[in-house]
Every structure is written in structure tokens, then in C-alpha cells.
Amino acid sequence: MKHVSTALAALLTGTSALAQNAIKPLSYPQTRKVDTVNTYFGTKVADPYRWLEDDQSADTKSWVQEQNKVTQQYLSQIPYRDAIRKRLETLWNYEKYSAPFKEGKYTYFYKNTGLQSQSVLYRQAGTGAPEVFLDPNQFAKDGTTSLAGINFTKDGSLAAYQISEGGSDWRKVIVLQTADKKQVGDTLRDVKFSGLAWQGNDGFYYSSYDKPQAGSQLAGKTQYHKLYYHKLGTPQSTDKLIFGGEKTPRRYVGASLTEDERFLIITAANTTTGNELYLQDLSKSGSAIVQVVDNEKSSVDVVDNVGSKLYIATNLNAPNNRLVTVDAAKPQPANWKDLIPETKNVLTVSTGGGKIFANYLKDATTLIEQYDMNGKKERAIQLPSVGTAWGFGTKKEEKETYYTFTSYIYPPTIFRYDIATGKSEVYKKTNVQFDPSQYESKQVFYTSKDGTKVPMIITHKKGLALNGKNPTLLYAYGGFNASLTPSFGTSTIVLLENGGVYAVANLRGGGEYGEKWHLAGTKLQKQNVFDDFIAASEYLIKSKYTSKDYLAISGGSNGGLLVGAVMAQRPELFKVAFPAVGVMDMLRYNQFTAGAGWAYDYGTAQDSKPMFEYLYKYSPYHALKPASYPATLVTTADHDDRVVPAHSFKFASRLQEMQKGSAPALIRIETKAGHGAGRSTAQVISEQTDKWAFLFQNMGLTPYQTPAN
């Protein structure tokens, strides 16, 4: 890989490269302003770009076209953009597999030959040759329709799969006979945020909302989720409402069946944190739906059963989670008994082969222990190194299971695990062009503004000079109890092999240390998340990994909000910013799609005067004032119906208005794409190309001076 040493040499020529890569001055489109004003608790708040919320209007579509034109004109002038694209295509061009799973007489797995738009679902019987079962690349010519989930009957004879068109969260459901792949019944439409839970071979449970009226399908508010039962061979219009609706209005409703199909498990909630739990014994004709937990103050889920004995994972009275058992005849919390008690490490649970797998998070990395169904610990499972492992779930009768292990410098590897002996063996290795021995990844703990210790993992080439001149990308999320654990990123190789640093911080608001860590970054504590991110930046600068002239920040969705907020609060600290599909208008986020469900984390401007004032102060769209902001590439997509693109449209418009420095303030709007899932490989590579080109250009650095091979 001769280009690596050439690129490293190029990085040493920093400022001269900037002069060579001069780009014509930007001329942004003139974005119309309107006199829209809202009053919150006596405070008038102007919203001059409100008209961009109408995603269906001709004016908005014209604005999108003009902004994309300016952005592409800028990016097209970066001389090494094509070299980056070619390098990414080379890096991506290797076979990718999922862990296999068994359904009926077949073993199924996903495979991508390298640059296919979507991964293909294969199957094989025993040791026979694999055959294509479903090829999503045939769904649409441009590869933007994706397979968004598949569920099989217990005997494997039927499969119901969901498709997403253009990245939308709205799905279609199609049922096939697996023997001949012939469709059964009609296609179900307008299904959203749903699993599919088969009951025998007769039908399945699914969830959806009433679809907003035409003209507002992207941004329209989805208020109440409903659980239905669809009987095969009958019209969707006759599907039976099981839960939700006017009698039990809930914003999120989900259903699953225990593996023996005896119990229907229903979870219901109005926010993204915590849930009620309901249970129905399907072995008894006419049995009622019984409430197990009657509030949303904790998370609770049935993970397995042995006869009438239920296994429930919960953080009720255990912020780091525990596993309890209870008899289904009296399933309420008063009767729960600890099977695996809470520890200092956060617990998630899966089952398979008649065993329990306890997956612990220790400082945002994985530890796995195996227990029998009576709660006796059998072993700690040996993993290849410090990183992330997932899988460890299979059917009760299976003798083996599969798991995937990865880290920032360990490409995803699939292992076969013998449940009886505890031995692991490599099943599939990743053949990406990457030599882990050339890199190091280490965890540090830095101190945030209020004294809290926060973990961060820093990855770079061995022998890195701590001279403050290394291009660095700092990534974080910090919300919704989500944990960032080590994972390999093919795109990140571009940064690392060009002498760069990749840092991931585990901020408060996430789930790395349980519910207390999560709550410390919510509502009136949200500033803690921003302070943690700023402190991570300052640590990287103080430790000479980088400096403000070589530091970029990145985050998506809630992480896009994070980037938008901190660049408004500390614009001088960063050279480049990548806010992706971000929640940027904190006063109106709850007015769109399922946004009202995020109120547990954020609070709303309608809650109280203090809550409004808090949101108004950090809301990225509102917090921008005239200043010199870092070079910013906002990214969103025209079919994002989770965090609607209007957030990014309005933020980018105000950023262009308020930018007093010379750095670019651009927005890149992907077409036929949504919040992120299901994008084609070509779309992913195209966006990653533009981000790396933008980063290096604005740091005055030149990667790949010779053509990438």
C-alpha cells in the first residue's frame, strides 16, 4: 500500500496544500425569510425559515435543488475527491456476511459480494449449495428499496418480510411460502415501527399508525400506535385491533410471542424510555390480556419462558438491569424473584440452547457470561480481545450459536460457539484491506466540566507523533440510553491510513453506565452532554493529539443535535463540523412524525417556562448568532420521516445567514434516502467521499497525492 506513506508525507505539507486546493468563493442561495413568530410563556420567538417545513411545496423543492447545486460545485473542486472515492470503493469491495440463523430445514444468511447496493438473503439445506432466497437489489433499479426485516413461522414454511422504499420508516409487508417463494395473500401497506410476530401458520401480529393525510406523509405527526392481528388470506382492512386506539392510546406498541407461542407479550409506551407490560396466555381460549407493569417508569421485557415460568429483564429498582423470574399466573412485580441480580455493569440478556447469555457492558466494552436456566453461572465466555460482541441468541433445541466480534481495529469476525463446551471457532473472517498490527486503539478517561469521569476510545496509527497536527474526527451520540461500543468502520480507514485520529466519547445521556448515566443527560441536565463533548475535544487538544485547526466533530440524529449545539456554544474550538440528520429545532421537534415520543429525553417547550427557556438556549437553530463557525457540512435526506429534513433545512439556512467567517456552511441533501437505514452502498460511499474530501480540504491537508490503488 504505497499510497499510505505518500499520503502521510502529504499531511506534513499542510498549509501549502491548502493554497494548492483553493476553491472559488461561495455564493449561497438567497433563502426567503418570513415573519412567523410564536410566543412561549410571554417570550416571542421568530421562526423566519418556517416555510421550509413544508417538504411538499415547490418552493422547498427548489431550495433543495439550489443548495445541492452549490454544495456539489464546492465539492467538485476538491482535487483529491475522486481519489478518495476510488479508495473507498476498493476498501468496500470485499465479501460481507451476517451470522447464519436456522429456520425450518434451512440455514439463512446475508451476503454482499462487495459493492452490491443491498445485501442478499441466501439459504442452504444442510451442506448443500447456497441459493438466493431474497435479493433486495431486484426491488428497485437504483438500489434504494431495502429489505427491512424478515420473520419466519416456527416451522419455517412461511416468511413475512418488510420493505422500505427510499429509506422511509413506512413499510410494506409481503408473505411468502418458503418452499417455492410464492406470495401468499395481499401486500400489507403503511406499517411503521413494527415487528412481525407469527402465531402458528395462520397469521401474525404487527403494529402501525394511522397514516397522515396526503401532503404531510413525511412530516405528519404519528400519534397513536395500534397492534393488529392479520389472518392470512384476508384483506388488511379486516385486521383485528388487539391493543391501542381510543381505549388504550399509546405512542409505541410492540408485540412478540414466546418461542413456544404460548404467551403474547405486549409492550406499550408514550416515550422512548420505559414501558408498560401486558401478557396474554394463548393456550387458553378467550384469555384476557393481563397487565403486568402498569407504568412507564422502568424498562421491562419478557425474554423467555419455561412453561408458566417467565424470565423478565428489567431496570425496575435496578438501574443497571437484572433478570427476574415469575409465574405467569401472578406476574406482577411483587412476585418477582432475582435470578441474575444487578451488578455495577449494565446487563442485557439473550437465550438459546437452553441457556442464558448475560451480556455486560464494562466501560462500554463487552463481557459475556453463560448461565443455566436456574441462574447458575457456568462460565465466562472468552472473547478475542477488548471490543464488542453480539449474537448469542438461538432456538432452545440448538447446540450451537453464532456471535460477531469487532473493535475499532478488529474487523467484524463471525464465530461459531459450542454451547455445551464453551469453545469458539472462527466461522467467517472479514477480508477488508486493513492491517490491525499497524494501529492501536486505547481507552482513556477524561474529566468533564462538573468533575465527572467520561470514557473515550482513541484509535490511530502506531507511532503517532503527538504534535497537535493530526487530523482528528471526534464522534459521539449521548442520548436515549444508547451505548456506543467499539465497532470497525470501513470508511474510517481513510482517516487512519492518512495519519488521522478517530475518537469516540461515551457521553452522559447514553446507556454505557445504566439508567443513572442516561438520566444525567436528559431534560434540564442535557447541557451535561454538551459539556462532556466539549471536554473530550479539549482533552484531545491538551494531549497534543490534535489542535483546533485539525479537529472535526461528527454525530447523527441526536448526535446531530449534539454537534449543532456545541458548534453554536464553542465555534472557535473546531475546524470542521458534520451534523447529520439532526434534531435542530428543539421548540418544534415534537410537532413532527413520532417526535413527541422523545420528550422523556428532551422535555418540550410546552412543559413549563424553565423547560422552554432551557431548550431555547441550546436549540441549535435558535442558538446560532453572528460568529465565525467551523466549516460545516450538514447532511440529511429527502425521505427522512423520523427526524424530518426541515430541521436541517432551517439550521443550514440560519448558519449561512450567521456565518461571519470564511469557512463554508453547506448542506448535502441525499435523494431517495431516509434516516440512514437501508441506503444503497453507492449512496454510503458517495456521502463518505464527500465528508472526507470536505474534512481534508478545510484542514489544508492532501490525502492520496498519487492515485489510490
XYZ file of C-alpha atoms in Angstrom:
709
model
C 0.000 0.000 0.000
C 2.470 2.615 -1.240
C -0.129 5.354 -1.207
C -0.130 5.366 2.623
C 3.407 6.671 3.028
C 2.826 9.200 0.249
C -0.290 10.432 1.967
C 1.491 10.741 5.296
C 4.158 12.827 3.652
C 1.481 14.990 2.109
C -0.020 15.694 5.501
C 3.225 17.269 6.588
C 2.814 19.875 3.846
C -0.463 21.097 5.381
C -0.646 24.824 4.643
C 0.876 24.628 1.193
C -1.712 22.030 0.249
C -4.475 24.477 1.190
C -3.080 27.033 -1.214
C -2.950 24.426 -3.965
C -6.533 23.420 -3.319
C -8.025 26.919 -3.404
C -11.742 26.950 -4.102
C -13.764 29.745 -5.616
C -15.639 31.937 -3.083
C -19.077 30.596 -2.184
C -22.288 32.300 -3.156
C -25.180 30.835 -1.197
C -28.742 30.811 -2.489
C -30.865 33.644 -1.071
C -33.213 31.906 1.358
C -36.508 33.696 1.776
C -37.462 34.805 5.306
C -40.999 35.049 6.668
C -42.494 36.887 9.637
C -43.521 33.806 11.607
C -43.441 34.346 15.372
C -44.521 32.060 18.225
C -44.963 33.106 21.833
C -43.808 30.796 24.633
C -44.577 31.879 28.191
C -44.511 35.521 27.112
C -41.342 35.248 25.020
C -41.682 35.913 21.301
C -39.574 33.592 19.146
C -39.065 34.335 15.453
C -39.013 31.415 13.023
C -38.105 33.042 9.692
C -37.471 29.755 7.884
C -40.695 28.037 8.954
C -41.775 27.698 5.318
C -39.077 25.054 4.798
C -41.109 22.698 6.991
C -43.434 22.136 4.034
C -41.483 19.346 2.361
C -44.077 19.014 -0.417
C -44.012 22.612 -1.620
C -42.445 23.671 -4.918
C -40.516 26.400 -3.091
C -38.892 23.878 -0.736
C -38.004 21.537 -3.584
C -36.441 24.438 -5.475
C -34.460 25.417 -2.363
C -33.169 21.827 -2.045
C -32.027 21.836 -5.658
C -30.238 25.168 -5.301
C -28.483 24.156 -2.084
C -27.359 20.833 -3.529
C -26.054 22.648 -6.602
C -23.872 24.969 -4.514
C -22.642 22.083 -2.353
C -21.728 19.898 -5.324
C -19.984 22.799 -7.067
C -17.834 23.246 -3.961
C -17.078 19.548 -3.539
C -16.330 19.040 -7.227
C -13.401 21.478 -6.975
C -11.572 19.374 -4.376
C -8.798 17.763 -6.446
C -8.475 14.507 -4.500
C -12.193 13.813 -4.187
C -12.061 11.128 -6.886
C -9.006 9.527 -5.286
C -10.953 9.218 -2.025
C -13.945 7.742 -3.850
C -11.762 5.154 -5.612
C -10.073 4.244 -2.338
C -13.427 3.773 -0.598
C -14.721 1.628 -3.459
C -11.612 -0.542 -3.170
C -11.957 -0.792 0.609
C -15.658 -1.651 0.395
C -15.164 -4.284 -2.298
C -14.948 -7.419 -0.166
C -17.480 -10.126 0.705
C -19.581 -9.345 3.737
C -21.589 -11.938 5.648
C -24.059 -11.974 8.512
C -24.110 -14.675 11.150
C -26.269 -17.596 9.963
C -29.627 -18.446 11.523
C -31.821 -21.531 11.211
C -35.470 -21.525 10.140
C -37.152 -24.866 9.457
C -34.888 -27.104 7.360
C -32.793 -24.201 6.067
C -29.891 -22.124 7.322
C -30.180 -18.493 6.207
C -27.540 -15.781 5.971
C -26.986 -12.397 4.347
C -24.157 -11.809 1.893
C -22.899 -8.842 -0.091
C -20.311 -9.582 -2.776
C -18.713 -6.204 -2.181
C -20.329 -3.260 -3.913
C -23.867 -4.589 -4.246
C -26.434 -1.943 -3.338
C -28.139 -4.206 -0.792
C -27.117 -7.451 0.903
C -28.775 -10.601 -0.447
C -30.529 -13.202 1.745
C -29.326 -16.738 0.951
C -30.321 -20.133 2.293
C -28.950 -23.647 2.214
C -30.194 -27.061 3.294
C -27.557 -28.919 5.289
C -24.270 -28.912 3.401
C -25.968 -28.205 0.072
C -25.096 -25.266 -2.138
C -26.469 -21.891 -1.010
C -29.254 -20.365 -3.117
C -30.684 -16.872 -3.264
C -33.853 -16.579 -1.217
C -34.469 -12.819 -1.440
C -32.469 -10.310 -3.450
C -33.392 -6.729 -2.482
C -31.316 -5.489 -5.414
C -34.210 -6.627 -7.586
C -36.727 -4.477 -5.669
C -35.703 -1.243 -7.434
C -33.316 -0.427 -10.292
C -31.448 2.220 -8.285
C -30.980 0.042 -5.181
C -32.880 2.390 -2.862
C -35.573 -0.117 -1.825
C -34.295 -2.265 1.019
C -35.222 -5.376 2.957
C -36.155 -4.023 6.373
C -36.726 -7.241 8.321
C -37.996 -10.798 7.936
C -39.797 -13.167 10.305
C -40.481 -16.882 9.823
C -43.129 -19.203 11.207
C -41.866 -21.676 13.775
C -41.756 -24.478 11.198
C -40.065 -22.201 8.681
C -42.662 -22.781 5.960
C -43.789 -19.148 5.751
C -41.894 -15.875 5.882
C -43.175 -12.302 6.207
C -40.742 -9.611 5.141
C -40.812 -5.821 5.239
C -39.529 -3.487 2.536
C -38.599 0.182 2.838
C -38.759 2.435 -0.197
C -36.317 5.341 -0.341
C -35.328 4.889 3.290
C -38.806 5.616 4.672
C -39.907 4.251 8.049
C -43.242 3.357 6.406
C -43.046 -0.262 5.294
C -44.829 -2.810 3.145
C -45.189 -6.434 4.303
C -45.163 -9.401 1.917
C -45.729 -13.053 2.870
C -44.043 -15.940 1.016
C -44.201 -19.713 1.069
C -40.560 -20.578 1.632
C -40.702 -23.812 -0.399
C -41.480 -22.115 -3.716
C -41.179 -18.391 -2.789
C -44.739 -17.744 -3.965
C -46.589 -14.829 -2.382
C -49.438 -15.572 -0.015
C -52.294 -13.075 0.197
C -52.094 -9.336 -0.381
C -49.278 -6.923 0.441
C -49.824 -5.089 3.727
C -49.197 -1.352 3.464
C -48.487 1.584 5.755
C -46.786 -0.404 8.520
C -44.409 1.563 10.747
C -42.120 0.803 13.716
C -43.242 -2.814 13.765
C -42.024 -6.303 14.359
C -43.901 -9.282 12.941
C -44.919 -11.995 15.426
C -46.314 -15.189 13.916
C -48.978 -17.240 15.715
C -48.755 -20.674 14.148
C -49.153 -20.533 10.372
C -52.467 -18.702 10.442
C -51.325 -15.092 10.803
C -49.190 -12.596 12.659
C -49.280 -9.530 14.888
C -47.950 -6.183 13.666
C -48.084 -2.514 14.693
C -48.756 0.728 12.860
C -50.214 4.219 12.961
C -52.997 5.854 11.044
C -51.095 7.312 8.116
C -51.111 11.136 7.914
C -53.172 12.713 5.173
C -51.654 13.099 1.724
C -49.341 16.103 1.530
C -47.888 15.625 5.007
C -46.767 11.999 4.934
C -43.147 12.856 5.681
C -43.624 15.366 8.466
C -47.149 14.475 9.613
C -47.498 13.616 13.271
C -47.887 9.915 14.084
C -49.681 9.920 17.373
C -51.052 6.516 18.420
C -49.623 3.101 17.643
C -52.024 0.183 17.230
C -51.408 -3.559 17.455
C -53.252 -5.645 14.863
C -53.618 -9.331 14.064
C -53.522 -10.198 10.358
C -55.057 -13.512 9.349
C -53.549 -14.876 6.154
C -55.832 -14.748 3.145
C -57.956 -11.896 4.494
C -57.854 -8.195 3.498
C -55.765 -5.858 5.653
C -58.900 -3.759 6.142
C -60.408 -6.568 8.238
C -57.352 -6.999 10.526
C -58.367 -7.212 14.173
C -57.302 -4.443 16.553
C -55.681 -6.128 19.564
C -54.323 -3.193 21.575
C -54.146 0.575 21.267
C -56.574 3.001 19.697
C -59.030 5.107 21.633
C -59.325 2.778 24.637
C -55.587 2.407 25.300
C -53.830 5.216 23.387
C -50.068 4.694 23.352
C -47.405 6.155 21.079
C -45.385 2.926 20.801
C -46.856 -0.582 20.907
C -44.929 -3.778 20.196
C -45.702 -7.480 20.304
C -43.795 -10.748 20.446
C -44.585 -14.362 21.221
C -42.599 -16.682 23.442
C -40.797 -19.370 21.459
C -43.423 -21.984 22.377
C -46.100 -19.485 21.198
C -47.955 -19.838 24.470
C -47.727 -16.200 25.560
C -48.356 -12.999 23.647
C -46.156 -10.260 25.092
C -47.219 -6.628 24.547
C -45.120 -3.600 25.406
C -46.663 -0.127 25.395
C -45.196 3.334 25.962
C -45.588 7.015 25.213
C -41.857 7.818 25.164
C -38.677 6.084 24.076
C -37.718 5.215 27.661
C -39.668 2.800 29.863
C -42.755 0.750 29.083
C -45.845 -0.958 30.382
C -46.004 -4.740 30.018
C -49.006 -6.901 29.150
C -49.428 -10.655 28.825
C -51.974 -12.975 27.192
C -51.978 -16.774 27.608
C -52.834 -18.003 24.111
C -53.069 -21.628 25.295
C -56.371 -20.758 26.973
C -59.204 -19.846 24.639
C -60.639 -16.414 25.340
C -57.988 -15.491 27.884
C -57.750 -11.795 28.709
C -54.784 -9.506 28.207
C -53.302 -9.102 31.704
C -51.361 -6.045 32.831
C -48.002 -6.958 34.374
C -46.462 -3.499 34.852
C -48.867 -0.550 34.951
C -46.454 2.366 34.435
C -43.622 3.519 32.168
C -41.110 4.359 34.875
C -38.910 1.369 34.012
C -37.984 -0.831 31.069
C -39.311 -4.382 31.241
C -39.432 -7.239 28.747
C -40.093 -10.980 28.728
C -37.033 -12.693 27.233
C -38.057 -16.373 27.601
C -40.253 -18.851 29.390
C -40.165 -22.435 30.612
C -43.787 -23.498 30.857
C -45.511 -20.901 33.025
C -42.202 -19.567 34.386
C -41.389 -16.211 32.796
C -37.902 -14.701 32.519
C -38.076 -10.902 32.618
C -35.258 -8.426 32.017
C -35.830 -5.089 33.735
C -34.273 -1.988 35.259
C -37.125 -1.650 37.777
C -35.362 -0.992 41.103
C -32.108 -1.847 39.275
C -30.701 0.971 37.105
C -28.084 -1.388 35.604
C -30.707 -4.091 34.891
C -31.407 -7.526 36.340
C -33.095 -10.765 35.280
C -36.064 -11.948 37.324
C -38.476 -14.890 37.185
C -42.168 -15.086 37.987
C -45.117 -17.413 37.406
C -47.410 -16.235 34.619
C -50.435 -16.796 36.871
C -49.273 -13.929 39.121
C -46.799 -11.964 37.002
C -46.827 -8.598 38.801
C -43.569 -7.120 40.238
C -44.475 -8.005 43.824
C -43.917 -11.648 42.906
C -40.634 -11.262 41.014
C -37.537 -13.132 42.176
C -33.995 -12.175 41.158
C -32.290 -14.790 39.003
C -29.326 -12.674 37.883
C -29.123 -9.676 40.253
C -27.983 -6.187 39.295
C -24.229 -5.531 39.246
C -22.101 -2.447 38.601
C -22.051 -3.356 34.887
C -25.067 -2.873 32.617
C -26.809 -6.138 31.689
C -28.661 -7.287 28.586
C -29.941 -10.839 28.233
C -30.451 -13.352 25.441
C -31.219 -17.085 25.471
C -30.549 -20.113 23.306
C -29.794 -23.821 23.540
C -31.462 -23.889 26.949
C -29.003 -21.373 28.357
C -28.963 -17.711 29.396
C -26.323 -15.364 27.990
C -25.599 -12.338 30.165
C -24.044 -9.572 28.067
C -22.422 -6.969 30.321
C -21.091 -3.538 29.416
C -17.877 -2.761 31.270
C -16.717 0.752 30.429
C -18.550 0.470 27.069
C -16.972 -2.898 26.139
C -18.427 -6.414 26.175
C -18.216 -9.167 28.800
C -20.279 -12.353 28.272
C -21.278 -14.940 30.878
C -23.302 -18.142 30.387
C -25.869 -19.357 32.935
C -28.237 -22.292 33.097
C -31.980 -21.621 33.252
C -31.876 -21.804 37.058
C -29.422 -18.928 37.269
C -26.245 -20.950 37.910
C -23.194 -19.393 36.281
C -21.431 -21.870 34.020
C -18.631 -19.818 32.519
C -17.321 -16.503 31.318
C -17.014 -16.662 27.542
C -13.552 -15.834 26.249
C -13.604 -13.127 23.574
C -10.698 -12.383 21.184
C -9.855 -9.062 22.838
C -11.488 -5.938 24.249
C -14.343 -4.878 21.992
C -17.970 -5.586 21.172
C -19.716 -8.945 20.780
C -23.290 -9.522 19.761
C -25.409 -12.544 18.854
C -25.630 -15.363 21.427
C -29.297 -15.930 20.637
C -30.823 -19.028 19.081
C -33.647 -21.524 19.476
C -33.935 -23.797 22.506
C -33.090 -27.003 20.647
C -29.904 -25.721 19.023
C -26.485 -26.975 20.141
C -24.534 -24.026 18.788
C -24.954 -20.337 18.263
C -23.054 -17.630 16.418
C -21.717 -14.284 17.523
C -19.884 -11.414 15.888
C -16.908 -9.671 17.473
C -15.410 -6.340 16.474
C -13.491 -3.316 17.703
C -12.155 -0.138 16.138
C -9.155 -2.092 14.801
C -10.687 -5.613 14.666
C -12.793 -6.096 11.518
C -16.094 -7.910 12.241
C -15.489 -11.643 12.597
C -18.207 -14.273 12.991
C -17.578 -17.080 15.498
C -19.363 -20.407 15.932
C -19.908 -21.118 19.626
C -20.437 -24.602 21.068
C -22.953 -24.116 23.876
C -22.022 -27.298 25.753
C -18.236 -26.852 25.790
C -17.945 -23.059 25.595
C -15.481 -23.233 22.730
C -15.461 -20.657 19.946
C -14.080 -21.079 16.437
C -13.832 -18.624 13.582
C -16.705 -19.066 11.114
C -16.157 -16.100 8.761
C -13.342 -13.558 8.730
C -13.554 -10.151 7.092
C -11.182 -9.690 4.176
C -11.089 -5.921 4.181
C -7.786 -4.265 3.248
C -6.674 -3.386 6.763
C -3.712 -4.495 8.853
C -4.628 -4.213 12.558
C -0.999 -4.626 13.608
C -0.266 -1.150 12.233
C -2.797 0.563 14.537
C -3.633 0.965 18.193
C -6.867 1.685 20.000
C -6.887 2.655 23.652
C -9.406 3.848 26.203
C -8.843 6.971 28.271
C -10.923 8.665 30.955
C -11.136 12.436 30.903
C -12.786 14.895 33.282
C -15.892 16.832 32.266
C -16.834 20.321 33.452
C -18.521 19.131 36.674
C -15.798 16.599 37.542
C -17.480 13.526 36.024
C -15.105 10.952 34.531
C -16.050 10.099 30.952
C -14.556 7.275 28.833
C -13.268 7.768 25.307
C -11.554 5.361 22.915
C -8.836 6.835 20.683
C -7.617 4.992 17.573
C -4.660 5.842 15.319
C -1.555 4.523 13.625
C 1.187 3.231 15.908
C 3.996 5.701 16.437
C 1.730 8.742 16.019
C 3.525 11.995 16.769
C 1.696 13.969 19.451
C 2.379 17.309 17.813
C -1.123 18.756 17.642
C -1.247 18.468 13.842
C -3.074 15.180 13.325
C -6.450 15.365 11.538
C -8.910 14.109 14.135
C -12.575 13.128 13.984
C -14.430 13.082 17.310
C -17.729 11.173 17.237
C -20.427 10.826 19.911
C -24.165 10.394 20.492
C -25.154 10.980 24.121
C -28.858 10.198 24.352
C -31.798 7.822 24.562
C -29.948 5.284 26.710
C -27.994 4.197 23.610
C -24.480 2.843 24.127
C -21.569 3.400 21.734
C -19.377 0.314 21.845
C -16.245 -0.384 19.761
C -17.032 -1.182 16.120
C -14.979 -1.321 12.953
C -15.737 1.254 10.270
C -14.531 0.635 6.724
C -14.798 4.330 5.915
C -12.636 5.254 8.905
C -9.637 3.571 7.261
C -9.338 6.640 5.023
C -8.672 8.816 8.055
C -6.430 6.346 9.882
C -4.158 5.472 6.960
C -3.674 9.175 6.289
C -2.217 9.723 9.744
C -5.501 10.674 11.368
C -7.083 10.043 14.763
C -10.574 8.627 15.343
C -12.007 9.269 18.809
C -15.358 8.122 20.225
C -16.597 9.549 23.527
C -19.206 7.821 25.711
C -21.162 10.842 26.908
C -23.863 11.051 29.537
C -27.330 10.556 28.128
C -26.197 7.199 26.723
C -26.615 3.806 28.355
C -22.992 2.867 28.965
C -23.400 3.059 32.750
C -27.099 2.332 33.087
C -30.148 4.455 33.695
C -28.404 6.902 36.050
C -25.928 7.773 33.294
C -28.829 8.176 30.874
C -30.857 10.433 33.159
C -27.817 12.635 33.805
C -28.071 13.758 30.166
C -31.800 14.370 29.827
C -34.152 17.378 30.053
C -32.706 20.026 32.389
C -29.470 18.004 32.534
C -28.913 17.976 28.757
C -26.087 20.519 28.984
C -24.030 17.779 30.666
C -23.922 16.002 27.307
C -22.584 19.078 25.540
C -20.085 19.726 28.331
C -18.850 16.114 28.082
C -18.317 16.538 24.329
C -16.521 19.857 24.711
C -14.312 18.342 27.423
C -13.447 15.446 25.078
C -12.356 17.990 22.475
C -10.253 19.869 24.996
C -8.635 16.609 26.165
C -7.604 15.725 22.607
C -6.108 19.188 22.144
C -4.373 19.299 25.535
C -2.905 15.821 24.942
C -1.499 17.019 21.584
C -3.414 14.504 19.518
C -4.715 17.462 17.572
C -5.477 21.171 17.775
C -8.420 23.369 16.923
C -7.086 23.652 13.351
C -7.275 19.883 12.835
C -10.318 18.838 14.872
C -13.606 17.739 13.307
C -16.753 16.692 15.164
C -19.464 14.351 13.939
C -22.785 12.925 15.078
C -26.115 11.794 13.673
C -29.755 12.212 14.765
C -29.492 13.025 18.498
C -25.773 13.222 17.727
C -26.591 15.804 15.041
C -28.252 17.872 17.744
C -25.078 17.421 19.815
C -22.833 18.745 17.033
C -25.188 21.639 16.285
C -25.358 22.648 19.942
C -21.622 22.549 20.685
C -20.593 24.368 17.493
C -23.021 27.126 18.496
C -21.606 27.236 22.037
C -17.894 26.891 21.182
C -17.436 27.735 17.483
C -13.751 28.542 17.948
C -12.933 25.040 19.199
C -13.477 23.133 15.957
C -12.243 23.300 12.391
C -14.932 21.113 10.798
C -18.440 20.024 11.839
C -20.659 17.241 10.461
C -24.176 17.467 11.945
C -26.126 14.608 10.327
C -29.940 14.207 10.264
C -30.012 16.261 13.452
C -32.817 17.411 15.757
C -32.114 21.119 15.346
C -35.331 22.930 16.308
C -35.878 21.988 19.939
C -39.021 24.112 20.234
C -40.915 22.275 17.489
C -39.384 18.776 17.251
C -42.442 17.262 18.951
C -44.751 18.557 16.226
C -43.430 16.137 13.576
C -43.759 12.375 12.976
C -43.024 10.461 16.208
C -41.078 13.358 17.741
C -43.431 13.691 20.688
C -42.060 10.373 21.917
C -38.651 11.940 22.513
C -39.978 14.171 25.293
C -38.627 11.866 28.017
C -35.094 12.774 26.939
C -35.645 16.363 25.869
C -38.712 17.798 27.571
C -40.849 20.130 25.457
C -41.221 23.879 25.085
C -44.805 23.479 26.285
C -43.898 21.749 29.568
C -43.008 24.793 31.658
C -41.296 28.153 31.438
C -37.976 26.799 32.812
C -38.054 23.897 30.324
C -38.805 26.256 27.428
C -36.004 28.627 28.429
C -33.550 25.722 28.741
C -34.431 24.329 25.304
C -34.435 27.764 23.689
C -30.937 28.452 24.987
C -29.280 25.383 23.432
C -31.587 24.647 20.461
C -29.080 24.650 17.558
C -31.385 26.501 15.162
C -32.038 29.270 17.686
C -28.606 29.383 19.354
C -26.730 30.457 16.216
C -25.607 34.079 16.446
C -23.291 36.098 14.161
C -19.875 34.412 14.566
C -17.070 32.599 12.762
C -18.292 28.997 12.668
C -16.289 25.919 11.669
C -16.518 24.596 8.122
C -19.839 22.762 8.264
C -21.384 20.117 6.034
C -24.943 19.441 7.203
C -26.289 16.136 5.885
C -29.888 14.954 5.635
C -32.176 13.102 3.235
C -35.397 13.932 1.459
C -37.223 10.806 2.734
C -36.238 11.113 6.399
C -39.580 10.682 8.144
C -38.087 10.215 11.613
C -36.062 13.420 12.061
C -37.680 15.390 9.269
C -35.255 17.199 6.932
C -36.816 20.565 7.859
C -34.617 20.512 10.983
C -31.501 20.522 8.823
C -33.001 22.875 6.215
C -33.740 25.540 8.807
C -30.415 25.094 10.620
C -28.404 25.353 7.405
C -30.304 28.476 6.331
C -29.623 30.209 9.633
C -25.992 29.063 9.632
C -25.450 30.596 6.198
C -27.040 33.804 7.470
C -24.958 33.916 10.670
C -21.597 32.739 9.280
C -19.225 35.718 9.546
C -16.051 33.746 8.876
C -14.755 32.419 5.570
C -15.440 28.738 6.247
C -18.159 27.089 4.114
C -21.637 26.431 5.532
C -23.134 23.805 3.242
C -25.924 21.249 3.258
C -25.890 17.942 1.393
C -29.372 16.507 0.828
C -29.488 12.863 -0.271
C -32.410 11.903 -2.504
C -34.349 8.653 -2.203
C -32.936 8.109 1.271
C -34.189 8.321 4.838
C -32.785 8.493 8.355
C -29.913 6.174 7.482
C -31.028 2.542 7.360
C -31.382 0.843 4.012
C -29.222 3.214 1.968
C -27.501 1.663 -1.027
C -23.762 1.016 -0.943
C -23.303 3.659 -3.654
C -25.137 6.240 -1.517
C -22.995 5.392 1.527
C -19.727 5.638 -0.402
C -20.791 8.884 -2.078
C -21.576 10.578 1.233
C -18.440 9.285 2.936
C -16.361 10.505 -0.018
C -17.787 13.994 0.298
C -17.265 14.103 4.059
C -13.598 13.072 3.902
C -12.924 15.423 0.987
C -14.579 18.280 2.916
C -12.583 17.465 6.067
C -9.171 17.334 4.419
C -9.868 20.394 2.260
C -10.794 22.552 5.237
C -7.824 21.361 7.282
C -5.494 22.221 4.404
C -4.328 18.626 4.016
C -3.955 16.483 0.915
C -4.530 12.722 1.122
C -3.700 10.373 -1.746
C -1.426 12.651 -3.754
C -0.814 9.674 -6.027
C -3.764 7.680 -7.392
C -5.145 5.291 -4.761
C -4.556 1.653 -5.690
